[in-house]
């Protein structure tokens, strides 16, 4: 079997899902998803560079092809290249599973659990709506929900946002008690002083974890925050490789590794990171605000990880792009079921995907009161 082409399709799944299809001379194809939903023109360019490196090669040589894509340009892969590599790598594993007629998780060492626990996003225009949505999620069988540090439209002032976040956590806790566990996603929006205040104030709230309390450019800053608070910390969704997330693992600066299989390098790299986490008793909480392919890939990975903690599930399976993905992963409440079909277990209608091409929309932008740019 040889790779014959690399097809790039951007489809509407509520956002802009960039799907990579690896075709072969035996008619079997695999699909992967790009994790970077911004700068997709740059990712497309990276994939165009990869096409001549891949065509004519044996698709089963996943580790070799990963090394070629990552290192053959001399400069180490960053988020743009790593997101392109991730999509190709996931597609290669999907293809391999289909060719061998086994689910991907069987190729990764086999299942270590029967199902995968997930958490969902909870939001609301005010405290009453937020509490109602959390109560509804609990009634539907979810026991862990993710809140976020709020903005006011396109305005985010760190001290005000910190106060609002603490009030939202308190509102849900007062109504639902500890039965519904809480994650707070800071989304890299705060600087060290406000992140410290937030984390310290939440030490008594029995949080599941605080997610991305600081910007990613300097992971070493987590050492300072770690010294200042005892609240569980989670980070890593912006990591592009094992090398970038290394300081957080080796220095025990996080409790949950939030790497994204569609950004960090696909199955090939994610398994290495997870093994490293296991040696430091760090659990995984895979980042997944993406589409059906990312959900399926995260599910197969998490079926195999002894150190698995929880999986983010923003987009519920079967609610988006059903014409392109008529068969997706399935859930019972907060539990994602063990898949049995070959590869990723998805059915993909390529003709439907080709008929629904779209341009990626602009990403949100936030500002401070003085008009300066701040992280979304």
CSV table of N, CA and C in Angstrom, one decimal, residues 163-220:
chain,number,residue,atom,x,y,z
A,163,UNK,N,-13.1,38.7,39.9
A,163,UNK,CA,-14.3,38.8,40.8
A,163,UNK,C,-15.5,38.1,40.2
A,164,UNK,N,-15.8,38.3,38.9
A,164,UNK,CA,-16.9,37.7,38.3
A,164,UNK,C,-16.8,36.2,38.3
A,165,UNK,N,-15.6,35.7,38.0
A,165,UNK,CA,-15.4,34.2,38.0
A,165,UNK,C,-15.6,33.6,39.4
A,166,UNK,N,-15.1,34.3,40.4
A,166,UNK,CA,-15.3,33.8,41.8
A,166,UNK,C,-16.8,33.8,42.2
A,167,UNK,N,-17.5,34.8,41.7
A,167,UNK,CA,-19.0,34.9,42.0
A,167,UNK,C,-19.7,33.7,41.3
A,168,UNK,N,-19.3,33.4,40.0
A,168,UNK,CA,-20.0,32.4,39.3
A,168,UNK,C,-19.7,31.0,39.9
A,169,UNK,N,-18.5,30.7,40.3
A,169,UNK,CA,-18.2,29.5,41.0
A,169,UNK,C,-19.1,29.4,42.3
A,170,UNK,N,-19.1,30.5,43.1
A,170,UNK,CA,-19.9,30.5,44.3
A,170,UNK,C,-21.4,30.2,44.0
A,171,UNK,N,-21.9,30.8,42.9
A,171,UNK,CA,-23.3,30.6,42.6
A,171,UNK,C,-23.7,29.2,42.3
A,172,UNK,N,-22.9,28.5,41.5
A,172,UNK,CA,-23.1,27.1,41.2
A,172,UNK,C,-22.9,26.2,42.4
A,173,UNK,N,-21.9,26.5,43.2
A,173,UNK,CA,-21.6,25.7,44.4
A,173,UNK,C,-22.8,25.9,45.4
A,174,UNK,N,-23.3,27.1,45.6
A,174,UNK,CA,-24.4,27.3,46.6
A,174,UNK,C,-25.7,26.5,46.2
A,175,UNK,N,-25.9,26.4,44.9
A,175,UNK,CA,-27.1,25.7,44.4
A,175,UNK,C,-27.0,24.2,44.3
A,176,UNK,N,-25.8,23.8,43.8
A,176,UNK,CA,-25.6,22.3,43.6
A,176,UNK,C,-24.7,21.6,44.5
A,177,UNK,N,-24.1,22.4,45.4
A,177,UNK,CA,-23.1,21.8,46.4
A,177,UNK,C,-22.0,21.1,45.7
A,178,UNK,N,-21.4,20.0,46.3
A,178,UNK,CA,-20.3,19.4,45.7
A,178,UNK,C,-20.7,18.2,44.8
A,179,UNK,N,-22.0,18.0,44.6
A,179,UNK,CA,-22.4,17.0,43.7
A,179,UNK,C,-22.0,17.2,42.2
A,180,UNK,N,-21.9,18.5,41.8
A,180,UNK,CA,-21.5,18.8,40.5
A,180,UNK,C,-20.1,19.5,40.6
A,181,UNK,N,-19.1,18.8,40.1
A,181,UNK,CA,-17.7,19.2,40.3
A,181,UNK,C,-17.4,20.3,39.2
A,182,UNK,N,-16.5,21.2,39.6
A,182,UNK,CA,-16.3,22.4,38.7
A,182,UNK,C,-14.8,22.5,38.3
A,183,UNK,N,-14.7,22.8,37.0
A,183,UNK,CA,-13.4,23.2,36.4
A,183,UNK,C,-13.6,24.7,36.0
A,184,UNK,N,-12.6,25.5,36.3
A,184,UNK,CA,-12.6,26.9,35.8
A,184,UNK,C,-11.5,27.1,34.8
A,185,UNK,N,-11.9,27.5,33.6
A,185,UNK,CA,-10.9,27.7,32.5
A,185,UNK,C,-10.6,29.2,32.5
A,186,UNK,N,-9.3,29.6,32.8
A,186,UNK,CA,-8.9,31.0,32.7
A,186,UNK,C,-8.6,31.3,31.3
A,187,UNK,N,-8.3,30.4,30.4
A,187,UNK,CA,-8.1,30.6,29.0
A,187,UNK,C,-6.9,31.5,28.7
A,188,UNK,N,-5.9,31.5,29.6
A,188,UNK,CA,-4.7,32.3,29.5
A,188,UNK,C,-5.0,33.8,29.6
A,189,UNK,N,-6.1,34.2,30.2
A,189,UNK,CA,-6.5,35.6,30.2
A,189,UNK,C,-5.9,36.4,31.3
A,190,UNK,N,-5.3,35.8,32.3
A,190,UNK,CA,-4.9,36.6,33.5
A,190,UNK,C,-3.4,36.6,33.5
A,191,UNK,N,-2.9,37.6,34.2
A,191,UNK,CA,-1.4,37.7,34.5
A,191,UNK,C,-1.2,37.1,35.9
A,192,UNK,N,0.0,37.0,36.3
A,192,UNK,CA,0.4,36.3,37.6
A,192,UNK,C,-0.3,36.8,38.8
A,193,UNK,N,-0.4,38.2,39.0
A,193,UNK,CA,-1.1,38.6,40.3
A,193,UNK,C,-2.5,38.2,40.4
A,194,UNK,N,-3.3,38.4,39.3
A,194,UNK,CA,-4.7,38.0,39.3
A,194,UNK,C,-4.9,36.5,39.3
A,195,UNK,N,-4.0,35.8,38.6
A,195,UNK,CA,-4.1,34.3,38.6
A,195,UNK,C,-3.8,33.8,40.0
A,196,UNK,N,-2.9,34.4,40.7
A,196,UNK,CA,-2.6,34.0,42.1
A,196,UNK,C,-3.8,34.2,43.0
A,197,UNK,N,-4.4,35.4,42.9
A,197,UNK,CA,-5.6,35.7,43.7
A,197,UNK,C,-6.7,34.7,43.5
A,198,UNK,N,-7.0,34.5,42.2
A,198,UNK,CA,-8.0,33.6,41.8
A,198,UNK,C,-7.8,32.2,42.4
A,199,UNK,N,-6.6,31.7,42.2
A,199,UNK,CA,-6.3,30.3,42.7
A,199,UNK,C,-6.4,30.2,44.2
A,200,UNK,N,-5.9,31.2,44.9
A,200,UNK,CA,-5.9,31.2,46.4
A,200,UNK,C,-7.3,31.2,46.9
A,201,UNK,N,-8.1,32.1,46.3
A,201,UNK,CA,-9.5,32.2,46.7
A,201,UNK,C,-10.3,30.9,46.5
A,202,UNK,N,-9.9,30.1,45.5
A,202,UNK,CA,-10.6,28.9,45.2
A,202,UNK,C,-10.0,27.6,45.9
A,203,UNK,N,-9.1,27.8,46.7
A,203,UNK,CA,-8.5,26.6,47.4
A,203,UNK,C,-9.5,25.9,48.2
A,204,UNK,N,-10.5,26.6,48.8
A,204,UNK,CA,-11.5,25.9,49.6
A,204,UNK,C,-12.7,25.5,48.8
A,205,UNK,N,-12.7,25.6,47.5
A,205,UNK,CA,-13.9,25.4,46.7
A,205,UNK,C,-13.9,23.9,46.2
A,206,UNK,N,-12.9,23.2,46.5
A,206,UNK,CA,-12.8,21.8,46.0
A,206,UNK,C,-12.9,21.7,44.5
A,207,UNK,N,-12.1,22.5,43.8
A,207,UNK,CA,-12.2,22.6,42.3
A,207,UNK,C,-11.5,21.3,41.7
A,208,UNK,N,-12.1,20.8,40.6
A,208,UNK,CA,-11.5,19.7,39.9
A,208,UNK,C,-10.1,20.1,39.4
A,209,UNK,N,-10.0,21.3,38.7
A,209,UNK,CA,-8.8,21.9,38.5
A,209,UNK,C,-9.0,23.3,37.9
A,210,UNK,N,-8.0,24.2,37.9
A,210,UNK,CA,-8.0,25.5,37.3
A,210,UNK,C,-7.2,25.3,36.0
A,211,UNK,N,-7.8,25.7,34.9
A,211,UNK,CA,-7.2,25.4,33.6
A,211,UNK,C,-6.5,26.7,33.0
A,212,UNK,N,-5.3,26.5,32.5
A,212,UNK,CA,-4.6,27.5,31.8
A,212,UNK,C,-4.7,28.9,32.5
A,213,UNK,N,-4.2,28.9,33.8
A,213,UNK,CA,-4.3,30.2,34.5
A,213,UNK,C,-3.3,31.3,34.0
A,214,UNK,N,-2.3,30.9,33.2
A,214,UNK,CA,-1.3,31.8,32.7
A,214,UNK,C,-1.0,31.6,31.2
A,215,UNK,N,-0.4,32.6,30.6
A,215,UNK,CA,-0.1,32.5,29.2
A,215,UNK,C,1.0,31.4,29.0
A,216,UNK,N,1.1,30.9,27.8
A,216,UNK,CA,1.9,29.7,27.5
A,216,UNK,C,3.3,30.1,27.1
A,217,UNK,N,3.6,31.3,26.7
A,217,UNK,CA,4.9,31.6,26.1
A,217,UNK,C,6.1,31.2,27.0
A,218,UNK,N,5.9,31.3,28.3
A,218,UNK,CA,7.0,31.0,29.3
A,218,UNK,C,6.4,30.0,30.3
A,219,UNK,N,6.4,28.7,30.0
A,219,UNK,CA,5.9,27.7,30.9
A,219,UNK,C,6.6,27.7,32.3
A,220,UNK,N,7.8,28.2,32.4
A,220,UNK,CA,8.5,28.2,33.7
A,220,UNK,C,7.8,29.1,34.7
